[in-house]
XYZ file of C-alpha atoms in Angstrom:
235
model
C 7.204 23.037 61.680
C 8.724 24.422 64.865
C 8.501 22.625 68.182
C 8.606 23.972 71.778
C 12.235 22.858 72.018
C 13.424 24.661 68.874
C 15.802 27.537 69.632
C 14.347 31.018 69.172
C 16.174 32.679 66.288
C 18.038 35.835 67.242
C 17.251 38.913 65.187
C 19.952 41.175 63.866
C 20.208 44.500 65.631
C 19.808 46.267 62.296
C 16.434 44.527 61.838
C 15.280 45.829 65.203
C 16.406 49.347 64.337
C 14.757 49.063 60.923
C 11.439 48.091 62.527
C 11.507 51.148 64.761
C 12.461 53.529 61.968
C 9.831 51.995 59.707
C 7.229 52.545 62.429
C 8.307 56.188 62.725
C 7.632 56.707 59.020
C 4.368 54.753 58.861
C 2.976 56.437 61.969
C 3.867 59.905 60.688
C 6.495 60.778 63.288
C 8.541 61.948 60.304
C 6.661 63.252 57.273
C 7.575 63.103 53.565
C 10.363 65.578 52.934
C 11.478 65.624 56.556
C 15.051 64.666 57.430
C 15.567 61.523 59.433
C 17.411 61.879 62.747
C 21.168 61.947 62.296
C 23.163 58.737 62.506
C 24.628 59.924 65.805
C 21.160 60.634 67.228
C 19.960 57.181 66.167
C 23.045 55.533 67.651
C 22.376 57.248 70.971
C 18.636 56.570 70.893
C 18.953 52.847 70.225
C 22.299 52.174 71.869
C 23.853 50.672 68.747
C 26.879 51.330 66.578
C 27.071 53.248 63.324
C 27.198 50.124 61.074
C 23.883 48.919 62.541
C 22.223 52.287 61.926
C 23.591 52.499 58.390
C 22.369 49.010 57.540
C 18.865 49.862 58.771
C 18.863 53.123 56.810
C 20.081 51.353 53.687
C 17.197 48.889 53.949
C 14.751 51.801 54.122
C 16.516 53.352 51.135
C 16.249 50.132 49.132
C 12.519 50.027 49.872
C 12.150 53.567 48.563
C 10.999 54.932 51.913
C 13.941 57.310 52.313
C 16.692 58.774 50.174
C 20.222 58.424 51.501
C 22.626 61.138 50.326
C 26.335 61.240 51.060
C 27.177 63.941 53.554
C 23.542 64.790 54.270
C 20.835 63.427 56.503
C 18.474 60.934 54.908
C 15.062 62.293 53.941
C 11.671 60.618 53.959
C 10.156 60.048 50.520
C 6.553 60.658 49.561
C 5.042 57.275 48.704
C 2.778 57.172 45.657
C 1.264 54.246 43.733
C 3.942 54.750 41.086
C 6.857 54.803 43.530
C 5.469 51.787 45.384
C 5.257 49.745 42.175
C 8.732 50.884 41.158
C 10.023 48.721 43.992
C 8.836 45.693 41.997
C 10.784 46.593 38.847
C 13.869 44.534 39.561
C 11.875 41.520 40.734
C 9.549 41.702 37.722
C 12.466 41.891 35.277
C 14.100 38.914 36.981
C 10.870 36.922 36.871
C 10.419 37.565 33.158
C 14.048 36.638 32.488
C 14.076 33.332 34.369
C 10.475 32.356 33.559
C 9.735 33.918 30.146
C 6.374 32.169 29.916
C 5.143 34.846 32.305
C 5.516 37.422 29.534
C 2.447 35.922 27.880
C 0.512 36.163 31.127
C 1.617 39.768 31.531
C 0.493 40.607 28.000
C -2.892 39.029 28.741
C -3.165 41.148 31.882
C -2.271 44.247 29.893
C -4.987 43.420 27.361
C -7.604 43.139 30.100
C -6.525 46.440 31.613
C -6.354 48.392 28.366
C -9.657 47.153 26.970
C -11.380 48.313 30.123
C -9.469 51.584 30.233
C -10.047 52.533 26.601
C -13.775 52.185 27.284
C -13.419 54.617 30.171
C -11.345 56.915 27.948
C -14.129 57.050 25.356
C -16.611 57.941 28.068
C -14.516 60.499 29.945
C -12.150 62.076 27.428
C -11.798 65.833 27.152
C -10.682 67.969 24.242
C -7.295 68.299 25.931
C -7.009 64.502 26.016
C -7.687 64.320 22.277
C -5.134 67.040 21.587
C -2.522 65.131 23.581
C -3.264 61.859 21.771
C -3.066 63.485 18.327
C 0.234 65.090 19.340
C 1.651 61.713 20.388
C 0.603 60.140 17.092
C 2.366 62.973 15.251
C 5.479 62.397 17.363
C 5.388 58.687 16.607
C 4.929 59.317 12.901
C 7.952 61.615 12.881
C 9.987 58.888 14.604
C 9.170 56.069 12.200
C 12.827 55.798 11.142
C 14.157 55.844 14.715
C 13.027 52.588 16.380
C 13.814 53.646 19.949
C 11.841 56.893 19.598
C 9.013 55.107 17.802
C 8.659 52.627 20.667
C 8.896 55.410 23.269
C 6.074 57.286 21.539
C 4.069 54.054 21.384
C 4.380 53.593 25.143
C 3.478 57.245 25.747
C 0.368 56.904 23.562
C -0.972 53.946 25.517
C -0.019 55.549 28.828
C -1.948 58.696 27.884
C -5.106 56.698 27.175
C -4.724 54.952 30.518
C -4.316 58.291 32.311
C -7.727 59.517 31.115
C -9.345 57.289 33.746
C -7.901 59.592 36.406
C -7.219 56.710 38.798
C -3.613 56.902 40.047
C -3.534 53.284 41.234
C -4.801 51.890 37.920
C -2.528 54.253 36.011
C 0.520 53.132 37.989
C -0.336 49.442 37.571
C -0.925 49.735 33.835
C 2.173 51.884 33.292
C 4.274 49.338 35.179
C 2.965 46.525 32.986
C 3.719 48.528 29.842
C 7.270 49.186 31.017
C 7.913 45.556 31.924
C 6.498 44.288 28.632
C 8.392 46.698 26.412
C 11.624 46.269 28.372
C 11.552 42.502 27.884
C 9.780 42.284 24.552
C 9.518 45.582 22.701
C 13.179 45.942 21.779
C 13.190 42.422 20.334
C 10.242 42.868 17.991
C 10.265 43.314 14.233
C 9.041 46.901 14.275
C 10.368 47.617 10.784
C 7.527 47.415 8.276
C 4.779 47.693 10.888
C 5.028 51.428 11.547
C 2.234 52.449 9.180
C -0.061 49.743 10.526
C 0.601 50.810 14.104
C -0.047 54.471 13.304
C -3.242 53.637 11.439
C -4.510 51.571 14.362
C -3.673 54.350 16.793
C -5.625 56.835 14.677
C -8.638 54.533 14.593
C -8.515 54.135 18.374
C -8.427 57.909 18.819
C -11.258 58.386 16.326
C -13.451 56.050 18.379
C -12.473 57.824 21.604
C -13.252 61.193 19.990
C -16.683 59.917 18.920
C -17.301 58.643 22.462
C -18.013 55.250 20.905
C -16.856 52.996 23.744
C -17.642 49.712 21.982
C -15.735 50.754 18.865
C -12.809 51.964 20.953
C -12.633 48.558 22.652
C -12.840 46.759 19.303
C -10.072 48.883 17.775
C -7.831 48.465 20.812
C -8.385 44.690 20.793
C -7.396 44.510 17.127
C -4.297 46.580 17.795
C -3.150 44.641 20.862
C -3.799 41.250 19.280
C -1.783 42.163 16.193
C 1.050 43.588 18.309
C 1.121 40.436 20.440
C 1.709 38.404 17.283
C 4.862 40.263 16.235
C 7.836 37.938 16.166
C 11.231 38.342 17.849
C 14.107 39.461 15.652
C 16.411 36.814 14.238
């Protein structure tokens, strides 16, 4: 706890410049796709040196707010739910590496999301959605002897069901969870020998979605996710 006699910490100049540039972006002074002012213009505007400006710009770049390109002016990025969550990727991977018990919590969260979203999918699906899901199952079946492609098709199948809800925030959240889970868990699983079971379960999920039977779709997805969660790491 600070006291009235504690010294006031001095902020770095780059933090001050960052705050002002961040405000420019948030307040719309520069729009997505627009170039940021040149380094020289920023140096003159704020009365600071080039290293200070570059550090502030690099912080914005790390946050995904701008893209810094060598020899060109930085440009403002369009921020979407997906790009915002992408900023958590590194932290999420670190968390799952140093505290692996959180993988179980993440899988539980995924289950809650997907059971709710497969219900929505059964209620809202279109013929185009069904065509896409059948195509992904065919792709996965063709990749049964190529584990990396099989897993990629598995992720795409679940992501396509999630997308039927048409909610970009939910889609981005669920896709992020899928990526984090499969990155930390999927490549370690004993996929060999489970391909036919996975494909059969996927077909049953799609059949329930096609029939607009929301309760059956939830039941089939629950069976599939619970079995997948029980797969053991490779020796």
